[in-house]
Amino acid sequence: GLAWAEDKPCCGVSTLEAMARNVAHMDALVVCAMDARRKQEYNALFLATGTGLERLTPDRAISLEELGAELKNYENSKIVVGDGAKLCYNTLTEEGIPMALAPEHLRMQSAWGVARMGLELARTGQTGSPGERVPIYHRLSQAERERLEREEAAKKQTT
């Protein structure tokens, strides 16, 4: 919004990456988990190297079952962040996947994480006009899903 009024260049920052930034100083696999409801998490995985982050997966909507299967392939210590961290932690540790909850003050996204990621993007020239910035959705909205279900049901009735 601030960039729009003056047509200043700006960056789009992933909420998941911004929350991972809070624990980039650690040496662990960072499991970002935002509760997406419907037995899913908005998720991305990062490797915290002590000095930065390495993105391992894109931002995505994924079931806890799928995430658990994927995490079994990583031997690194795991730390989980986000508003879905407790659900993720409880579910996956019960399945025998060891992980730790990030300290509460580092668990959620913060203005600092967004600013830090924005600064990194700007330093590498990854800016654009405010009009180019659009939200990225990782699954259809409930209204869109219900409309598609109705259309599919109507097709079945006509065949």
Tab-separated table of C-alpha atoms in Angstrom:
chain	number	residue	atom	x	y	z
A	1	GLY	CA	0.000	0.000	0.000
A	2	LEU	CA	2.807	2.419	0.822
A	3	ALA	CA	4.571	1.671	-2.462
A	4	TRP	CA	1.362	1.992	-4.488
A	5	ALA	CA	0.784	5.700	-3.741
A	6	GLU	CA	4.223	6.713	-5.040
A	7	ASP	CA	4.663	3.855	-7.538
A	8	LYS	CA	7.812	2.771	-5.715
A	9	PRO	CA	9.399	-0.611	-6.407
A	10	CYS	CA	8.496	-3.280	-3.870
A	11	CYS	CA	8.889	-7.003	-3.166
A	12	GLY	CA	6.483	-9.842	-2.555
A	13	VAL	CA	7.475	-11.780	0.575
A	14	SER	CA	6.275	-15.283	1.406
A	15	THR	CA	4.709	-15.439	4.873
A	16	LEU	CA	6.189	-18.919	5.303
A	17	GLU	CA	9.679	-17.726	4.405
A	18	ALA	CA	9.326	-14.706	6.708
A	19	MET	CA	8.488	-16.969	9.658
A	20	ALA	CA	11.383	-19.314	8.814
A	21	ARG	CA	13.682	-16.286	8.918
A	22	ASN	CA	13.074	-16.076	12.691
A	23	VAL	CA	15.041	-19.294	13.233
A	24	ALA	CA	17.618	-18.992	10.437
A	25	HIS	CA	20.319	-18.661	13.117
A	26	MET	CA	19.728	-22.285	14.148
A	27	ASP	CA	21.094	-25.415	12.488
A	28	ALA	CA	17.959	-27.409	11.627
A	29	LEU	CA	15.320	-28.269	9.096
A	30	VAL	CA	12.649	-25.578	9.483
A	31	VAL	CA	9.111	-26.900	9.082
A	32	CYS	CA	6.743	-23.988	8.476
A	33	ALA	CA	3.172	-24.939	9.341
A	34	MET	CA	0.149	-22.681	9.022
A	35	ASP	CA	-3.213	-24.292	9.724
A	36	ALA	CA	-5.090	-24.483	6.409
A	37	ARG	CA	-8.008	-26.433	7.934
A	38	ARG	CA	-9.477	-29.437	6.144
A	39	LYS	CA	-6.597	-31.571	7.556
A	40	GLN	CA	-3.994	-29.555	5.660
A	41	GLU	CA	-1.160	-27.185	6.447
A	42	TYR	CA	0.252	-24.390	4.359
A	43	ASN	CA	3.842	-25.483	4.416
A	44	ALA	CA	7.354	-24.943	3.155
A	45	LEU	CA	10.608	-26.523	4.261
A	46	PHE	CA	13.860	-24.624	4.706
A	47	LEU	CA	17.310	-25.577	5.863
A	48	ALA	CA	18.545	-23.124	8.497
A	49	THR	CA	22.324	-22.957	8.218
A	50	GLY	CA	23.127	-20.685	11.136
A	51	THR	CA	23.720	-17.780	8.756
A	52	GLY	CA	20.741	-18.021	6.419
A	53	LEU	CA	18.055	-20.145	4.833
A	54	GLU	CA	18.034	-22.562	1.941
A	55	ARG	CA	14.571	-23.186	0.493
A	56	LEU	CA	13.896	-26.909	0.038
A	57	THR	CA	10.254	-26.854	-1.131
A	58	PRO	CA	7.883	-24.305	-2.626
A	59	ASP	CA	5.068	-22.851	-0.541
A	60	ARG	CA	2.209	-25.340	-0.742
A	61	ALA	CA	-0.914	-26.780	0.857
A	62	ILE	CA	-0.161	-30.318	2.047
A	63	SER	CA	-1.804	-32.869	4.323
A	64	LEU	CA	-0.102	-33.739	7.601
A	65	GLU	CA	0.077	-37.325	6.347
A	66	GLU	CA	1.996	-36.246	3.220
A	67	LEU	CA	4.219	-33.945	5.258
A	68	GLY	CA	5.011	-36.734	7.708
A	69	ALA	CA	5.978	-39.086	4.887
A	70	GLU	CA	8.250	-36.416	3.426
A	71	LEU	CA	9.898	-35.550	6.763
A	72	LYS	CA	10.882	-39.182	7.302
A	73	ASN	CA	13.438	-38.633	4.509
A	74	TYR	CA	15.260	-35.904	6.471
A	75	GLU	CA	17.689	-36.868	9.209
A	76	ASN	CA	18.317	-33.248	10.271
A	77	SER	CA	16.979	-32.001	13.567
A	78	LYS	CA	13.614	-30.390	12.864
A	79	ILE	CA	12.072	-27.244	14.294
A	80	VAL	CA	8.488	-26.262	13.548
A	81	VAL	CA	7.147	-22.698	13.315
A	82	GLY	CA	3.770	-21.121	12.545
A	83	ASP	CA	0.211	-21.027	13.860
A	84	GLY	CA	-0.120	-24.701	12.916
A	85	ALA	CA	3.105	-25.651	14.707
A	86	LYS	CA	1.442	-27.303	17.713
A	87	LEU	CA	-0.914	-29.366	15.549
A	88	CYS	CA	1.963	-30.395	13.300
A	89	TYR	CA	4.230	-31.156	16.268
A	90	ASN	CA	1.591	-33.179	18.146
A	91	THR	CA	0.491	-35.183	15.106
A	92	LEU	CA	3.917	-35.975	13.704
A	93	THR	CA	5.724	-36.699	16.978
A	94	GLU	CA	2.954	-39.224	17.728
A	95	GLU	CA	3.931	-40.850	14.419
A	96	GLY	CA	7.544	-41.097	15.607
A	97	ILE	CA	8.968	-38.119	13.747
A	98	PRO	CA	11.168	-36.225	16.203
A	99	MET	CA	10.940	-32.428	16.086
A	100	ALA	CA	10.960	-29.438	18.386
A	101	LEU	CA	8.616	-26.481	18.636
A	102	ALA	CA	10.375	-23.178	18.047
A	103	PRO	CA	10.439	-20.979	21.145
A	104	GLU	CA	7.103	-19.180	21.347
A	105	HIS	CA	8.609	-15.731	20.662
A	106	LEU	CA	10.127	-17.057	17.390
A	107	ARG	CA	7.222	-19.219	16.253
A	108	MET	CA	5.055	-16.734	14.362
A	109	GLN	CA	5.703	-14.458	11.397
A	110	SER	CA	6.860	-10.993	12.341
A	111	ALA	CA	7.358	-7.591	10.767
A	112	TRP	CA	11.099	-8.129	11.252
A	113	GLY	CA	11.014	-11.364	9.220
A	114	VAL	CA	9.047	-9.717	6.411
A	115	ALA	CA	11.384	-6.697	6.386
A	116	ARG	CA	14.489	-8.916	6.425
A	117	MET	CA	13.217	-10.999	3.490
A	118	GLY	CA	12.185	-7.842	1.619
A	119	LEU	CA	15.659	-6.387	2.116
A	120	GLU	CA	17.286	-9.555	0.733
A	121	LEU	CA	14.978	-9.504	-2.301
A	122	ALA	CA	15.635	-5.814	-2.926
A	123	ARG	CA	19.413	-6.289	-2.640
A	124	THR	CA	19.264	-8.957	-5.341
A	125	GLY	CA	17.087	-6.835	-7.630
A	126	GLN	CA	13.907	-8.857	-7.160
A	127	THR	CA	11.576	-5.860	-7.074
A	128	GLY	CA	8.677	-4.791	-9.221
A	129	SER	CA	5.902	-2.249	-9.423
A	130	PRO	CA	3.100	-2.419	-6.855
A	131	GLY	CA	0.631	-3.275	-9.626
A	132	GLU	CA	2.573	-6.467	-10.370
A	133	ARG	CA	2.082	-7.790	-6.824
A	134	VAL	CA	-0.785	-10.255	-6.540
A	135	PRO	CA	-1.630	-12.771	-3.813
A	136	ILE	CA	-0.704	-16.400	-4.395
A	137	TYR	CA	-3.272	-18.939	-3.266
A	138	HIS	CA	-2.231	-22.560	-2.738
A	139	ARG	CA	-5.694	-24.052	-3.069
A	140	LEU	CA	-9.162	-23.029	-4.204
A	141	SER	CA	-11.398	-21.114	-1.812
A	142	GLN	CA	-14.278	-22.947	-0.125
A	143	ALA	CA	-16.780	-21.184	-2.410
A	144	GLU	CA	-14.836	-22.291	-5.506
A	145	ARG	CA	-14.572	-25.881	-4.244
A	146	GLU	CA	-18.329	-25.990	-3.531
A	147	ARG	CA	-19.150	-24.563	-6.978
A	148	LEU	CA	-16.987	-27.223	-8.653
A	149	GLU	CA	-18.646	-29.950	-6.560
A	150	ARG	CA	-22.099	-28.699	-7.613
A	151	GLU	CA	-21.045	-28.616	-11.270
A	152	GLU	CA	-19.608	-32.147	-11.012
A	153	ALA	CA	-22.819	-33.398	-9.349
A	154	ALA	CA	-24.923	-31.760	-12.088
A	155	LYS	CA	-22.801	-33.458	-14.782
A	156	LYS	CA	-23.320	-36.848	-13.130
A	157	GLN	CA	-27.088	-36.321	-13.047
A	158	THR	CA	-27.209	-35.586	-16.783
A	159	THR	CA	-25.211	-38.680	-17.756
